[in-house]
Amino acid sequence: MTVEAYQSLYESSIAYGMRKALLAEQRRNDLETEMQDLENECSELQQSVSGLEGSIVDIEKEFAETKENLAHKHEEIVKEGKLRNKALKEELERLLSAVPPKDPDKKKK
């Protein structure tokens, strides 16, 4: 090979190396940008998770309070029902004891 051929080969390889170096640097910059974007997204999602966990705690607390209130109301209703049932039972017994027993034989005669 002649010196000119070597010179051309050298320049071509230098240009190739420069292109590859520029592409590598561009790819590195793109990856760094993507990494930063993903870190920001991860941070935002962590904040969202924290907020949602707080909401879950609030909802569970509210649910427990509502459940407790409903249980208390149910107990009151059952208690009132039992008292009413007892009063009606006593009234029925009083009414039944006041009526003289009917003689079934009198109807047949």
Short mmCIF file of N, CA, C and O in Angstrom, two decimals:
data_model
loop_
_atom_site.label_atom_id
_atom_site.label_comp_id
_atom_site.label_asym_id
_atom_site.label_seq_id
_atom_site.Cartn_x
_atom_site.Cartn_y
_atom_site.Cartn_z
N MET A 1 0.85 -1.19 0.00
CA MET A 1 0.00 0.00 0.00
C MET A 1 0.88 1.23 0.00
O MET A 1 1.97 1.24 0.56
N THR A 2 0.33 2.26 -0.57
CA THR A 2 1.08 3.49 -0.66
C THR A 2 0.80 4.34 0.56
O THR A 2 -0.12 4.09 1.35
N VAL A 3 1.59 5.34 0.75
CA VAL A 3 1.43 6.26 1.88
C VAL A 3 0.08 6.95 1.79
O VAL A 3 -0.58 7.16 2.82
N GLU A 4 -0.34 7.27 0.61
CA GLU A 4 -1.65 7.94 0.45
C GLU A 4 -2.78 7.01 0.87
O GLU A 4 -3.76 7.44 1.49
N ALA A 5 -2.65 5.76 0.58
CA ALA A 5 -3.68 4.78 0.98
C ALA A 5 -3.72 4.67 2.49
O ALA A 5 -4.80 4.62 3.11
N TYR A 6 -2.50 4.61 3.11
CA TYR A 6 -2.46 4.56 4.57
C TYR A 6 -3.04 5.83 5.19
O TYR A 6 -3.73 5.79 6.21
N GLN A 7 -2.72 6.94 4.58
CA GLN A 7 -3.24 8.24 5.06
C GLN A 7 -4.76 8.24 4.95
O GLN A 7 -5.45 8.65 5.89
N SER A 8 -5.32 7.76 3.86
CA SER A 8 -6.77 7.71 3.66
C SER A 8 -7.40 6.75 4.66
O SER A 8 -8.45 7.03 5.26
N LEU A 9 -6.76 5.59 4.86
CA LEU A 9 -7.26 4.61 5.83
C LEU A 9 -7.23 5.19 7.24
O LEU A 9 -8.18 5.01 8.02
N TYR A 10 -6.17 5.90 7.59
CA TYR A 10 -6.03 6.53 8.90
C TYR A 10 -7.14 7.56 9.10
O TYR A 10 -7.81 7.58 10.15
N GLU A 11 -7.36 8.42 8.14
CA GLU A 11 -8.40 9.46 8.25
C GLU A 11 -9.78 8.83 8.34
O GLU A 11 -10.63 9.29 9.11
N SER A 12 -9.99 7.77 7.57
CA SER A 12 -11.28 7.10 7.60
C SER A 12 -11.51 6.47 8.98
O SER A 12 -12.60 6.54 9.54
N SER A 13 -10.47 5.84 9.54
CA SER A 13 -10.63 5.22 10.85
C SER A 13 -10.80 6.27 11.94
O SER A 13 -11.55 6.06 12.91
N ILE A 14 -10.15 7.40 11.83
CA ILE A 14 -10.33 8.50 12.79
C ILE A 14 -11.77 9.01 12.72
O ILE A 14 -12.42 9.24 13.75
N ALA A 15 -12.28 9.19 11.52
CA ALA A 15 -13.66 9.66 11.34
C ALA A 15 -14.64 8.63 11.93
O ALA A 15 -15.61 8.99 12.61
N TYR A 16 -14.37 7.34 11.68
CA TYR A 16 -15.22 6.28 12.22
C TYR A 16 -15.20 6.32 13.76
O TYR A 16 -16.24 6.23 14.42
N GLY A 17 -14.02 6.45 14.32
CA GLY A 17 -13.87 6.53 15.78
C GLY A 17 -14.60 7.72 16.34
O GLY A 17 -15.24 7.64 17.41
N MET A 18 -14.53 8.85 15.68
CA MET A 18 -15.20 10.06 16.13
C MET A 18 -16.72 9.87 16.09
O MET A 18 -17.44 10.26 17.02
N ARG A 19 -17.21 9.26 14.98
CA ARG A 19 -18.65 9.01 14.88
C ARG A 19 -19.11 8.10 16.02
O ARG A 19 -20.13 8.35 16.66
N LYS A 20 -18.35 7.04 16.26
CA LYS A 20 -18.71 6.11 17.32
C LYS A 20 -18.66 6.79 18.69
O LYS A 20 -19.51 6.57 19.55
N ALA A 21 -17.67 7.64 18.92
CA ALA A 21 -17.56 8.35 20.20
C ALA A 21 -18.74 9.30 20.38
O ALA A 21 -19.31 9.40 21.48
N LEU A 22 -19.09 10.01 19.30
CA LEU A 22 -20.24 10.93 19.37
C LEU A 22 -21.54 10.18 19.62
O LEU A 22 -22.37 10.61 20.43
N LEU A 23 -21.72 9.05 18.94
CA LEU A 23 -22.92 8.25 19.15
C LEU A 23 -22.98 7.71 20.58
O LEU A 23 -24.04 7.69 21.21
N ALA A 24 -21.82 7.27 21.09
CA ALA A 24 -21.78 6.75 22.46
C ALA A 24 -22.12 7.87 23.47
O ALA A 24 -22.86 7.65 24.43
N GLU A 25 -21.57 9.03 23.23
CA GLU A 25 -21.86 10.16 24.13
C GLU A 25 -23.34 10.55 24.05
O GLU A 25 -23.97 10.82 25.08
N GLN A 26 -23.88 10.57 22.85
CA GLN A 26 -25.31 10.90 22.69
C GLN A 26 -26.17 9.84 23.38
O GLN A 26 -27.12 10.17 24.08
N ARG A 27 -25.83 8.59 23.23
CA ARG A 27 -26.58 7.51 23.89
C ARG A 27 -26.47 7.64 25.42
O ARG A 27 -27.45 7.46 26.13
N ARG A 28 -25.27 7.96 25.91
CA ARG A 28 -25.08 8.14 27.35
C ARG A 28 -25.94 9.29 27.86
O ARG A 28 -26.61 9.18 28.89
N ASN A 29 -25.97 10.39 27.11
CA ASN A 29 -26.81 11.54 27.51
C ASN A 29 -28.29 11.17 27.50
O ASN A 29 -29.04 11.56 28.41
N ASP A 30 -28.70 10.44 26.47
CA ASP A 30 -30.10 9.99 26.39
C ASP A 30 -30.46 9.10 27.58
O ASP A 30 -31.53 9.23 28.19
N LEU A 31 -29.55 8.18 27.92
CA LEU A 31 -29.79 7.28 29.04
C LEU A 31 -29.82 8.03 30.38
O LEU A 31 -30.62 7.72 31.26
N GLU A 32 -28.95 9.03 30.52
CA GLU A 32 -28.96 9.84 31.75
C GLU A 32 -30.27 10.62 31.87
O GLU A 32 -30.85 10.71 32.95
N THR A 33 -30.73 11.15 30.75
CA THR A 33 -32.01 11.88 30.76
C THR A 33 -33.15 10.93 31.10
O THR A 33 -34.02 11.27 31.93
N GLU A 34 -33.15 9.76 30.50
CA GLU A 34 -34.19 8.78 30.78
C GLU A 34 -34.15 8.34 32.25
O GLU A 34 -35.18 8.19 32.90
N MET A 35 -32.93 8.16 32.76
CA MET A 35 -32.77 7.76 34.16
C MET A 35 -33.33 8.85 35.09
O MET A 35 -34.04 8.56 36.05
N GLN A 36 -33.04 10.10 34.79
CA GLN A 36 -33.55 11.21 35.60
C GLN A 36 -35.08 11.27 35.55
O GLN A 36 -35.74 11.47 36.57
N ASP A 37 -35.63 11.08 34.35
CA ASP A 37 -37.09 11.06 34.20
C ASP A 37 -37.72 9.93 35.02
O ASP A 37 -38.73 10.12 35.68
N LEU A 38 -37.09 8.76 34.96
CA LEU A 38 -37.62 7.62 35.71
C LEU A 38 -37.50 7.84 37.22
O LEU A 38 -38.39 7.46 37.98
N GLU A 39 -36.42 8.45 37.66
CA GLU A 39 -36.27 8.77 39.09
C GLU A 39 -37.34 9.76 39.54
O GLU A 39 -37.91 9.63 40.62
N ASN A 40 -37.61 10.76 38.69
CA ASN A 40 -38.67 11.74 39.02
C ASN A 40 -40.03 11.05 39.08
O ASN A 40 -40.83 11.30 39.99
N GLU A 41 -40.29 10.18 38.12
CA GLU A 41 -41.56 9.46 38.10
C GLU A 41 -41.68 8.56 39.33
O GLU A 41 -42.75 8.47 39.95
N CYS A 42 -40.58 7.92 39.70
CA CYS A 42 -40.58 7.06 40.88
C CYS A 42 -40.88 7.88 42.13
O CYS A 42 -41.67 7.46 42.99
N SER A 43 -40.28 9.05 42.24
CA SER A 43 -40.52 9.93 43.39
C SER A 43 -41.98 10.37 43.45
O SER A 43 -42.60 10.36 44.52
N GLU A 44 -42.53 10.74 42.29
CA GLU A 44 -43.94 11.14 42.24
C GLU A 44 -44.86 9.98 42.63
O GLU A 44 -45.83 10.16 43.37
N LEU A 45 -44.53 8.78 42.16
CA LEU A 45 -45.34 7.61 42.51
C LEU A 45 -45.23 7.28 43.99
O LEU A 45 -46.22 6.88 44.61
N GLN A 46 -44.05 7.47 44.58
CA GLN A 46 -43.88 7.26 46.02
C GLN A 46 -44.76 8.23 46.81
O GLN A 46 -45.39 7.86 47.79
N GLN A 47 -44.79 9.48 46.36
CA GLN A 47 -45.66 10.46 47.02
C GLN A 47 -47.12 10.07 46.87
O GLN A 47 -47.90 10.21 47.81
N SER A 48 -47.48 9.59 45.70
CA SER A 48 -48.85 9.15 45.47
C SER A 48 -49.19 7.98 46.38
O SER A 48 -50.28 7.92 46.96
N VAL A 49 -48.27 7.03 46.51
CA VAL A 49 -48.48 5.88 47.39
C VAL A 49 -48.67 6.34 48.83
O VAL A 49 -49.57 5.88 49.53
N SER A 50 -47.84 7.27 49.26
CA SER A 50 -47.95 7.79 50.63
C SER A 50 -49.31 8.44 50.85
O SER A 50 -49.96 8.22 51.88
N GLY A 51 -49.74 9.22 49.89
CA GLY A 51 -51.05 9.86 49.98
C GLY A 51 -52.18 8.84 50.02
O GLY A 51 -53.13 8.97 50.80
N LEU A 52 -52.09 7.83 49.17
CA LEU A 52 -53.13 6.80 49.13
C LEU A 52 -53.14 5.97 50.42
O LEU A 52 -54.21 5.60 50.90
N GLU A 53 -51.96 5.70 50.98
CA GLU A 53 -51.90 4.97 52.25
C GLU A 53 -52.57 5.79 53.35
O GLU A 53 -53.27 5.25 54.20
N GLY A 54 -52.34 7.10 53.34
CA GLY A 54 -53.01 7.98 54.30
C GLY A 54 -54.51 7.95 54.12
O GLY A 54 -55.28 7.91 55.09
N SER A 55 -54.95 7.94 52.87
CA SER A 55 -56.38 7.87 52.59
C SER A 55 -56.96 6.54 53.08
O SER A 55 -58.07 6.50 53.62
N ILE A 56 -56.22 5.47 52.89
CA ILE A 56 -56.68 4.15 53.34
C ILE A 56 -56.85 4.16 54.85
O ILE A 56 -57.86 3.66 55.37
N VAL A 57 -55.90 4.71 55.56
CA VAL A 57 -55.99 4.78 57.02
C VAL A 57 -57.22 5.58 57.43
O VAL A 57 -57.98 5.16 58.33
N ASP A 58 -57.44 6.71 56.77
CA ASP A 58 -58.61 7.54 57.09
C ASP A 58 -59.91 6.80 56.81
O ASP A 58 -60.85 6.83 57.61
N ILE A 59 -59.98 6.11 55.68
CA ILE A 59 -61.19 5.38 55.31
C ILE A 59 -61.44 4.24 56.28
O ILE A 59 -62.58 4.01 56.70
N GLU A 60 -60.37 3.52 56.66
CA GLU A 60 -60.54 2.43 57.62
C GLU A 60 -61.00 2.95 58.97
O GLU A 60 -61.84 2.32 59.62
N LYS A 61 -60.47 4.09 59.39
CA LYS A 61 -60.88 4.69 60.66
C LYS A 61 -62.36 5.08 60.59
O LYS A 61 -63.13 4.80 61.51
N GLU A 62 -62.75 5.72 59.49
CA GLU A 62 -64.15 6.12 59.31
C GLU A 62 -65.06 4.90 59.27
O GLU A 62 -66.14 4.89 59.87
N PHE A 63 -64.62 3.85 58.59
CA PHE A 63 -65.40 2.61 58.50
C PHE A 63 -65.58 2.00 59.89
O PHE A 63 -66.68 1.55 60.24
N ALA A 64 -64.50 1.98 60.68
CA ALA A 64 -64.59 1.41 62.02
C ALA A 64 -65.56 2.22 62.88
O ALA A 64 -66.35 1.63 63.64
N GLU A 65 -65.52 3.54 62.77
CA GLU A 65 -66.43 4.38 63.54
C GLU A 65 -67.88 4.14 63.10
O GLU A 65 -68.78 4.03 63.95
N THR A 66 -68.09 4.07 61.80
CA THR A 66 -69.44 3.82 61.29
C THR A 66 -69.93 2.45 61.74
O THR A 66 -71.09 2.31 62.17
N LYS A 67 -69.06 1.46 61.68
CA LYS A 67 -69.43 0.11 62.11
C LYS A 67 -69.79 0.10 63.58
O LYS A 67 -70.78 -0.53 63.99
N GLU A 68 -69.02 0.81 64.38
CA GLU A 68 -69.29 0.89 65.82
C GLU A 68 -70.62 1.58 66.08
O GLU A 68 -71.42 1.12 66.91
N ASN A 69 -70.88 2.66 65.36
CA ASN A 69 -72.15 3.38 65.52
C ASN A 69 -73.33 2.49 65.12
O ASN A 69 -74.36 2.46 65.81
N LEU A 70 -73.19 1.77 64.02
CA LEU A 70 -74.26 0.89 63.58
C LEU A 70 -74.48 -0.25 64.57
O LEU A 70 -75.62 -0.64 64.83
N ALA A 71 -73.40 -0.78 65.13
CA ALA A 71 -73.53 -1.84 66.11
C ALA A 71 -74.25 -1.32 67.36
O ALA A 71 -75.12 -2.01 67.91
N HIS A 72 -73.91 -0.10 67.76
CA HIS A 72 -74.59 0.49 68.92
C HIS A 72 -76.07 0.72 68.64
O HIS A 72 -76.93 0.41 69.47
N LYS A 73 -76.38 1.24 67.45
CA LYS A 73 -77.79 1.43 67.07
C LYS A 73 -78.53 0.10 67.02
O LYS A 73 -79.67 0.01 67.46
N HIS A 74 -77.87 -0.92 66.51
CA HIS A 74 -78.49 -2.25 66.44
C HIS A 74 -78.79 -2.77 67.85
O HIS A 74 -79.87 -3.31 68.09
N GLU A 75 -77.84 -2.60 68.75
CA GLU A 75 -78.07 -3.02 70.14
C GLU A 75 -79.26 -2.29 70.75
O GLU A 75 -80.07 -2.91 71.45
N GLU A 76 -79.36 -1.00 70.47
CA GLU A 76 -80.48 -0.22 70.99
C GLU A 76 -81.81 -0.73 70.42
O GLU A 76 -82.79 -0.88 71.14
N ILE A 77 -81.82 -1.00 69.12
CA ILE A 77 -83.05 -1.48 68.47
C ILE A 77 -83.44 -2.84 69.04
O ILE A 77 -84.61 -3.09 69.32
N VAL A 78 -82.46 -3.71 69.20
CA VAL A 78 -82.75 -5.04 69.76
C VAL A 78 -83.25 -4.91 71.19
O VAL A 78 -84.23 -5.57 71.58
N LYS A 79 -82.63 -4.04 71.96
CA LYS A 79 -83.05 -3.82 73.35
C LYS A 79 -84.49 -3.30 73.39
O LYS A 79 -85.32 -3.78 74.17
N GLU A 80 -84.79 -2.32 72.54
CA GLU A 80 -86.15 -1.79 72.47
C GLU A 80 -87.13 -2.87 72.03
O GLU A 80 -88.25 -2.96 72.55
N GLY A 81 -86.74 -3.69 71.06
CA GLY A 81 -87.60 -4.77 70.58
C GLY A 81 -87.88 -5.78 71.68
O GLY A 81 -89.02 -6.25 71.83
N LYS A 82 -86.87 -6.10 72.46
CA LYS A 82 -87.06 -7.05 73.56
C LYS A 82 -87.99 -6.47 74.62
O LYS A 82 -88.87 -7.18 75.15
N LEU A 83 -87.80 -5.17 74.92
CA LEU A 83 -88.69 -4.54 75.91
C LEU A 83 -90.13 -4.51 75.39
O LEU A 83 -91.07 -4.79 76.14
N ARG A 84 -90.29 -4.18 74.13
CA ARG A 84 -91.64 -4.14 73.53
C ARG A 84 -92.25 -5.53 73.52
O ARG A 84 -93.42 -5.70 73.83
N ASN A 85 -91.44 -6.53 73.18
CA ASN A 85 -91.91 -7.91 73.16
C ASN A 85 -92.34 -8.34 74.56
O ASN A 85 -93.39 -8.97 74.73
N LYS A 86 -91.56 -7.98 75.55
CA LYS A 86 -91.88 -8.33 76.93
C LYS A 86 -93.18 -7.66 77.36
O LYS A 86 -94.06 -8.29 77.97
N ALA A 87 -93.33 -6.39 77.01
CA ALA A 87 -94.55 -5.65 77.38
C ALA A 87 -95.77 -6.26 76.70
O ALA A 87 -96.83 -6.43 77.33
N LEU A 88 -95.64 -6.60 75.42
CA LEU A 88 -96.76 -7.21 74.70
C LEU A 88 -97.09 -8.58 75.26
O LEU A 88 -98.27 -8.95 75.37
N LYS A 89 -96.07 -9.33 75.63
CA LYS A 89 -96.29 -10.64 76.21
C LYS A 89 -97.03 -10.52 77.55
O LYS A 89 -97.99 -11.27 77.81
N GLU A 90 -96.60 -9.56 78.36
CA GLU A 90 -97.29 -9.35 79.65
C GLU A 90 -98.73 -8.91 79.42
O GLU A 90 -99.64 -9.37 80.12
N GLU A 91 -98.94 -8.04 78.43
CA GLU A 91 -100.29 -7.58 78.11
C GLU A 91 -101.15 -8.75 77.65
O GLU A 91 -102.31 -8.90 78.05
N LEU A 92 -100.59 -9.60 76.81
CA LEU A 92 -101.32 -10.77 76.32
C LEU A 92 -101.66 -11.72 77.47
O LEU A 92 -102.78 -12.21 77.56
N GLU A 93 -100.71 -11.97 78.34
CA GLU A 93 -100.97 -12.84 79.48
C GLU A 93 -102.05 -12.24 80.39
O GLU A 93 -102.90 -12.95 80.92
N ARG A 94 -102.01 -10.92 80.57
CA ARG A 94 -103.01 -10.25 81.39
C ARG A 94 -104.39 -10.39 80.77
O ARG A 94 -105.38 -10.72 81.45
N LEU A 95 -104.45 -10.19 79.46
CA LEU A 95 -105.74 -10.31 78.78
C LEU A 95 -106.26 -11.74 78.79
O LEU A 95 -107.46 -11.97 78.95
N LEU A 96 -105.38 -12.69 78.61
CA LEU A 96 -105.80 -14.08 78.61
C LEU A 96 -106.24 -14.56 80.00
O LEU A 96 -107.14 -15.38 80.12
N SER A 97 -105.62 -14.02 81.03
CA SER A 97 -106.00 -14.43 82.38
C SER A 97 -107.32 -13.77 82.78
O SER A 97 -108.03 -14.29 83.63
N ALA A 98 -107.71 -12.68 82.19
CA ALA A 98 -108.96 -11.99 82.53
C ALA A 98 -110.16 -12.65 81.87
O ALA A 98 -111.28 -12.56 82.36
N VAL A 99 -109.96 -13.35 80.77
CA VAL A 99 -111.06 -13.99 80.07
C VAL A 99 -111.25 -15.39 80.67
O VAL A 99 -110.31 -16.16 80.77
N PRO A 100 -112.51 -15.70 81.07
CA PRO A 100 -112.73 -17.03 81.61
C PRO A 100 -112.57 -18.06 80.49
O PRO A 100 -112.89 -17.79 79.34
N PRO A 101 -112.05 -19.21 80.82
CA PRO A 101 -111.86 -20.22 79.79
C PRO A 101 -113.20 -20.66 79.22
O PRO A 101 -114.20 -20.79 79.94
N LYS A 102 -113.24 -20.85 77.95
CA LYS A 102 -114.47 -21.29 77.27
C LYS A 102 -114.58 -22.80 77.40
O LYS A 102 -113.58 -23.51 77.26
N ASP A 103 -115.80 -23.24 77.61
CA ASP A 103 -116.04 -24.67 77.71
C ASP A 103 -116.40 -25.20 76.33
O ASP A 103 -117.40 -24.80 75.75
N PRO A 104 -115.61 -26.05 75.73
CA PRO A 104 -115.90 -26.53 74.40
C PRO A 104 -117.18 -27.36 74.33
O PRO A 104 -117.81 -27.45 73.30
N ASP A 105 -117.62 -27.91 75.45
CA ASP A 105 -118.82 -28.72 75.45
C ASP A 105 -120.08 -27.87 75.30
O ASP A 105 -121.08 -28.32 74.80
N LYS A 106 -120.03 -26.62 75.70
CA LYS A 106 -121.20 -25.74 75.60
C LYS A 106 -121.56 -25.46 74.16
O LYS A 106 -122.70 -25.27 73.83
N LYS A 107 -120.61 -25.37 73.29
CA LYS A 107 -120.87 -25.10 71.87
C LYS A 107 -121.60 -26.27 71.23
O LYS A 107 -122.46 -26.10 70.38
N LYS A 108 -121.30 -27.47 71.61
CA LYS A 108 -121.90 -28.65 70.99
C LYS A 108 -123.35 -28.83 71.42
O LYS A 108 -124.12 -29.43 70.71
N LYS A 109 -123.74 -28.33 72.53
CA LYS A 109 -125.10 -28.54 73.03
C LYS A 109 -126.07 -27.64 72.42
O LYS A 109 -126.37 -26.89 71.82
#
